[in-house]
Amino acid sequence: MRPSYDVVIIGGGVHGLAAAYYLAANHGISNVAVLEKGYLGAGGSGRNTAILRSNYLTPEGVRFYDRSLTLYRTLATDLNFNVMFSRRGHLTLAHSDASLRTMRWRAEVNKLNGVDSEVIGPDEIKRMVPYLDVSAEARYPVLGALYHPPGGIIRHDAVVWGYARGAAALGAHLHQQTEVTGIEVAGGRVTGVRTTRGDIATGTVLNATAGWASLVASLAGVRLPIQTSPLQAAVTEPLRPFLPTVIVSGSLHVYVSQTDRGELVFGASVDPFTSYSMRGSLEFIEGLAGHVLELMPALGKARLLRQWAGLCDMTPDFSPVMGFTPVTGFLVDVGWGTYGFKAGPVSGEAMAECIATGRIPEIIAGFGLDRFMSGQLVGEKGAAAVGH
Ligand code: PYC
């Protein structure tokens, strides 16, 4: 570890590593340290359900996540690392008139921003996913779905490793088992960080953490409008390939996709309480199993192998907080709720530009911390994730 770096990035997940990579690749800034208190990808980057999509509700959100999807599509070539991107199509089921209306709204905003999404009916859904129960007898009958062909899945660990390898090859230093315990601020400007492995002098610190974003920001005296809750997920034994698309049901608080190895990956909405716990619970698994069987009764005999939880930093409008803060040299890329992984590439690209140029790129202009003072929120609740 050097005694000083031009830029210190806190958080060795996809956001921090992508920022380090694009700082070097796009701006020639490589005297950069990424500090990670555990191992690379130990947080949200290794715990999410690896779903990619850009079918959001606000124009700001659609443009932003679409840029991420564009970067994801060529990531294997750009990093020379197989990240196993798999375009599957993404179906968000509507079980009520109200959610059908939101799906139509999203489809229109998507199309206006050049993103492929449309509302389809139960017959078409059944053709795509024969195992899905779209009958009128279901407890919550499926009335339609927002179909988003560009959506898909990817190997999340590979994305972390690919960015890590790319950043390191271009000169960034990646320090694992290195927890930040303090951020030095003098005269309103960052001067360094304290870590469990020694002090580092720097004029630029990027907080790219998830789960601990508000605690890290408080080390610099910056308050963030964030509450942290766990989100639980689970995976089954491998099954023969039968599920061609990603399926989301907001009403049933569940989403499912099938990996290339055949496992079904399930996730839910965030737990209804704040906590830093990353343990799974029996209540979650019982609720999840019930809801999955309502959607696909044929899965009754599938066995779950594992469950886990990740931490979600929720903001009031379900959009992230990105850019400068009142402390000069202290930047944030936080508030990633349940949607951080899919935004990794565009966030890294945008934060690298922000640091290198001192200006906010247009693509993140709506996500500044000052929106909570001005009231110009980017309300993404209707499309951010599942059943919020
Ligand atoms: O926003 O697509 C999503 C998502 C999936 C899992 C958690 N969030």
Short mmCIF file of C-alpha atoms in Angstrom, two decimals, residues 23-255:
data_model
loop_
_atom_site.label_atom_id
_atom_site.label_comp_id
_atom_site.label_asym_id
_atom_site.label_seq_id
_atom_site.Cartn_x
_atom_site.Cartn_y
_atom_site.Cartn_z
CA LEU A 23 -10.41 5.98 -14.46
CA ALA A 24 -7.40 4.24 -15.97
CA ALA A 25 -8.91 3.08 -19.28
CA ASN A 26 -10.77 6.28 -20.19
CA HIS A 27 -8.81 9.00 -18.39
CA GLY A 28 -5.28 7.67 -17.82
CA ILE A 29 -5.62 7.99 -14.01
CA SER A 30 -4.08 4.87 -12.48
CA ASN A 31 -2.56 6.00 -9.17
CA VAL A 32 -5.73 4.64 -7.58
CA ALA A 33 -6.40 2.39 -4.57
CA VAL A 34 -9.54 0.33 -4.11
CA LEU A 35 -10.03 -0.52 -0.42
CA GLU A 36 -12.23 -3.48 0.50
CA LYS A 37 -12.89 -4.53 4.08
CA GLY A 38 -13.54 -8.17 3.08
CA TYR A 39 -12.76 -9.79 -0.25
CA LEU A 40 -13.56 -8.45 -3.72
CA GLY A 41 -17.28 -8.91 -4.42
CA ALA A 42 -18.10 -9.89 -0.81
CA GLY A 43 -21.01 -7.44 -0.58
CA GLY A 44 -23.91 -6.81 -2.92
CA SER A 45 -21.86 -7.68 -6.01
CA GLY A 46 -21.60 -11.31 -4.94
CA ARG A 47 -25.09 -11.55 -3.43
CA ASN A 48 -27.43 -10.18 -6.09
CA THR A 49 -29.43 -12.32 -8.48
CA ALA A 50 -27.52 -11.08 -11.55
CA ILE A 51 -30.52 -9.73 -13.47
CA LEU A 52 -29.89 -7.09 -16.14
CA ARG A 53 -32.60 -4.85 -17.58
CA SER A 54 -33.35 -1.24 -18.44
CA ASN A 55 -37.18 -1.19 -18.41
CA TYR A 56 -37.48 1.53 -15.77
CA LEU A 57 -40.21 4.09 -15.21
CA THR A 58 -38.47 7.46 -15.38
CA PRO A 59 -36.60 8.78 -18.43
CA GLU A 60 -33.55 9.32 -16.18
CA GLY A 61 -33.65 5.70 -15.04
CA VAL A 62 -34.28 4.22 -18.50
CA ARG A 63 -31.39 6.11 -20.14
CA PHE A 64 -29.03 5.32 -17.27
CA TYR A 65 -29.68 1.56 -17.05
CA ASP A 66 -29.76 1.28 -20.83
CA ARG A 67 -26.20 2.64 -20.99
CA SER A 68 -25.23 0.00 -18.42
CA LEU A 69 -26.78 -2.75 -20.52
CA THR A 70 -24.90 -1.46 -23.56
CA LEU A 71 -21.63 -1.66 -21.63
CA TYR A 72 -22.52 -5.12 -20.28
CA ARG A 73 -23.12 -6.42 -23.80
CA THR A 74 -19.51 -5.87 -24.86
CA LEU A 75 -17.91 -6.33 -21.44
CA ALA A 76 -16.45 -9.77 -22.19
CA THR A 77 -14.60 -8.34 -25.19
CA ASP A 78 -13.62 -5.11 -23.45
CA LEU A 79 -12.18 -6.94 -20.41
CA ASN A 80 -11.08 -10.07 -22.31
CA PHE A 81 -12.88 -12.09 -19.63
CA ASN A 82 -15.92 -14.32 -20.07
CA VAL A 83 -18.69 -12.70 -18.03
CA MET A 84 -21.34 -15.07 -19.46
CA PHE A 85 -23.83 -12.39 -20.48
CA SER A 86 -27.04 -14.12 -21.57
CA ARG A 87 -29.83 -12.17 -23.21
CA ARG A 88 -33.00 -13.93 -22.07
CA GLY A 89 -35.82 -11.44 -22.24
CA HIS A 90 -37.46 -10.20 -19.03
CA LEU A 91 -41.14 -10.54 -18.09
CA THR A 92 -42.70 -8.46 -15.31
CA LEU A 93 -46.08 -10.00 -14.60
CA ALA A 94 -49.15 -7.89 -13.88
CA HIS A 95 -51.77 -9.44 -11.60
CA SER A 96 -54.00 -6.36 -11.25
CA ASP A 97 -55.37 -3.52 -13.37
CA ALA A 98 -53.18 -1.09 -11.45
CA SER A 99 -49.98 -2.94 -12.26
CA LEU A 100 -51.06 -3.42 -15.88
CA ARG A 101 -51.43 0.35 -16.08
CA THR A 102 -47.90 0.82 -14.68
CA MET A 103 -46.55 -1.72 -17.21
CA ARG A 104 -48.15 0.27 -20.05
CA TRP A 105 -46.67 3.47 -18.67
CA ARG A 106 -43.22 1.87 -18.44
CA ALA A 107 -43.51 0.48 -21.97
CA GLU A 108 -44.27 3.96 -23.35
CA VAL A 109 -41.41 5.65 -21.43
CA ASN A 110 -39.08 2.83 -22.56
CA LYS A 111 -40.04 3.18 -26.23
CA LEU A 112 -39.70 6.96 -26.14
CA ASN A 113 -36.14 6.42 -24.93
CA GLY A 114 -35.31 3.82 -27.56
CA VAL A 115 -35.63 0.81 -25.22
CA ASP A 116 -37.49 -2.28 -26.44
CA SER A 117 -40.44 -3.10 -24.12
CA GLU A 118 -44.08 -3.91 -24.75
CA VAL A 119 -47.11 -5.18 -22.86
CA ILE A 120 -48.18 -8.69 -23.85
CA GLY A 121 -51.15 -10.85 -22.84
CA PRO A 122 -51.46 -14.24 -21.06
CA ASP A 123 -51.51 -16.33 -24.26
CA GLU A 124 -48.20 -14.92 -25.44
CA ILE A 125 -46.73 -15.33 -21.95
CA LYS A 126 -47.79 -18.98 -21.93
CA ARG A 127 -46.14 -19.54 -25.32
CA MET A 128 -42.88 -18.15 -23.94
CA VAL A 129 -43.00 -19.93 -20.57
CA PRO A 130 -45.21 -23.02 -20.81
CA TYR A 131 -44.66 -23.95 -17.14
CA LEU A 132 -46.16 -20.68 -15.87
CA ASP A 133 -49.73 -20.87 -14.55
CA VAL A 134 -51.62 -18.18 -16.45
CA SER A 135 -55.04 -19.74 -15.87
CA ALA A 136 -57.98 -17.75 -14.52
CA GLU A 137 -58.07 -20.16 -11.53
CA ALA A 138 -54.74 -18.93 -10.14
CA ARG A 139 -54.97 -17.09 -6.81
CA TYR A 140 -53.62 -13.96 -8.50
CA PRO A 141 -54.34 -14.50 -12.21
CA VAL A 142 -51.77 -13.12 -14.64
CA LEU A 143 -53.46 -10.35 -16.65
CA GLY A 144 -50.45 -9.47 -18.78
CA ALA A 145 -46.76 -8.66 -18.57
CA LEU A 146 -44.21 -6.06 -19.52
CA TYR A 147 -41.95 -7.92 -21.95
CA HIS A 148 -38.44 -6.51 -22.25
CA PRO A 149 -36.43 -8.52 -24.81
CA PRO A 150 -32.96 -6.98 -24.03
CA GLY A 151 -33.07 -8.11 -20.36
CA GLY A 152 -31.04 -11.06 -19.21
CA ILE A 153 -28.58 -12.45 -16.72
CA ILE A 154 -24.81 -12.55 -16.31
CA ARG A 155 -22.25 -14.26 -14.06
CA HIS A 156 -21.92 -11.66 -11.29
CA ASP A 157 -18.62 -12.97 -9.83
CA ALA A 158 -17.06 -12.91 -13.28
CA VAL A 159 -18.03 -9.25 -13.68
CA VAL A 160 -16.24 -8.45 -10.41
CA TRP A 161 -13.16 -10.49 -11.34
CA GLY A 162 -13.06 -9.05 -14.87
CA TYR A 163 -13.13 -5.44 -13.69
CA ALA A 164 -10.63 -6.25 -10.92
CA ARG A 165 -8.20 -7.84 -13.35
CA GLY A 166 -8.67 -5.01 -15.86
CA ALA A 167 -8.13 -2.28 -13.25
CA ALA A 168 -5.07 -4.01 -11.77
CA ALA A 169 -3.55 -4.53 -15.22
CA LEU A 170 -3.84 -0.79 -15.85
CA GLY A 171 -2.10 0.06 -12.55
CA ALA A 172 -4.78 0.34 -9.85
CA HIS A 173 -3.97 -1.20 -6.45
CA LEU A 174 -6.66 -3.44 -4.98
CA HIS A 175 -6.36 -3.84 -1.19
CA GLN A 176 -8.56 -6.52 0.37
CA GLN A 177 -8.99 -6.98 4.14
CA THR A 178 -8.50 -3.22 4.44
CA GLU A 179 -11.30 -1.45 6.29
CA VAL A 180 -11.62 2.33 6.28
CA THR A 181 -11.92 3.54 9.87
CA GLY A 182 -11.74 7.29 9.28
CA ILE A 183 -11.85 9.97 6.59
CA GLU A 184 -9.66 13.03 7.21
CA VAL A 185 -11.26 16.37 6.33
CA ALA A 186 -9.52 19.73 6.80
CA GLY A 187 -11.03 23.07 5.81
CA GLY A 188 -13.99 21.34 4.13
CA ARG A 189 -11.81 19.17 1.91
CA VAL A 190 -10.71 15.54 2.04
CA THR A 191 -7.04 15.01 2.90
CA GLY A 192 -6.82 11.27 3.51
CA VAL A 193 -8.27 8.08 4.92
CA ARG A 194 -7.40 5.95 7.93
CA THR A 195 -7.53 2.19 7.49
CA THR A 196 -6.92 -0.95 9.51
CA ARG A 197 -3.64 -1.25 7.57
CA GLY A 198 -2.39 2.31 7.90
CA ASP A 199 -3.12 5.86 6.75
CA ILE A 200 -3.32 7.07 3.14
CA ALA A 201 -3.06 10.68 1.97
CA THR A 202 -5.41 11.61 -0.87
CA GLY A 203 -7.46 14.53 -2.14
CA THR A 204 -10.20 12.36 -3.67
CA VAL A 205 -12.28 9.66 -2.00
CA LEU A 206 -15.14 7.83 -3.70
CA ASN A 207 -17.64 6.08 -1.43
CA ALA A 208 -18.71 3.11 -3.58
CA THR A 209 -20.06 0.96 -0.78
CA ALA A 210 -23.43 -0.76 -0.51
CA GLY A 211 -24.94 -1.69 2.81
CA TRP A 212 -22.63 0.58 4.75
CA ALA A 213 -22.89 3.69 2.56
CA SER A 214 -24.39 5.95 5.21
CA LEU A 215 -21.87 4.83 7.87
CA VAL A 216 -18.93 5.44 5.53
CA ALA A 217 -20.30 8.85 4.53
CA SER A 218 -20.69 9.79 8.18
CA LEU A 219 -16.91 9.31 8.58
CA ALA A 220 -16.58 12.39 6.34
CA GLY A 221 -19.41 14.20 8.17
CA VAL A 222 -21.87 13.72 5.29
CA ARG A 223 -25.44 12.61 6.07
CA LEU A 224 -27.26 10.50 3.50
CA PRO A 225 -31.03 9.86 3.27
CA ILE A 226 -30.57 6.10 3.34
CA GLN A 227 -32.08 3.22 5.31
CA THR A 228 -30.56 -0.24 5.05
CA SER A 229 -32.57 -3.46 4.82
CA PRO A 230 -31.64 -7.04 3.91
CA LEU A 231 -32.85 -8.70 0.72
CA GLN A 232 -32.93 -12.48 0.68
CA ALA A 233 -32.33 -14.87 -2.19
CA ALA A 234 -32.04 -18.60 -2.75
CA VAL A 235 -30.93 -21.14 -5.33
CA THR A 236 -32.14 -24.66 -6.23
CA GLU A 237 -30.32 -27.75 -7.38
CA PRO A 238 -29.69 -27.75 -11.17
CA LEU A 239 -32.73 -28.65 -13.26
CA ARG A 240 -33.00 -29.36 -16.96
CA PRO A 241 -33.26 -26.04 -18.86
CA PHE A 242 -36.94 -25.08 -19.03
CA LEU A 243 -37.11 -21.38 -18.18
CA PRO A 244 -36.02 -19.22 -21.11
CA THR A 245 -36.75 -15.77 -19.60
CA VAL A 246 -36.39 -13.86 -16.36
CA ILE A 247 -39.75 -13.71 -14.55
CA VAL A 248 -40.74 -11.09 -12.00
CA SER A 249 -43.95 -10.83 -10.04
CA GLY A 250 -44.29 -7.72 -7.93
CA SER A 251 -47.59 -8.86 -6.38
CA LEU A 252 -46.06 -12.18 -5.31
CA HIS A 253 -42.77 -10.54 -4.24
CA VAL A 254 -40.68 -12.97 -6.23
CA TYR A 255 -38.43 -13.22 -9.29
#
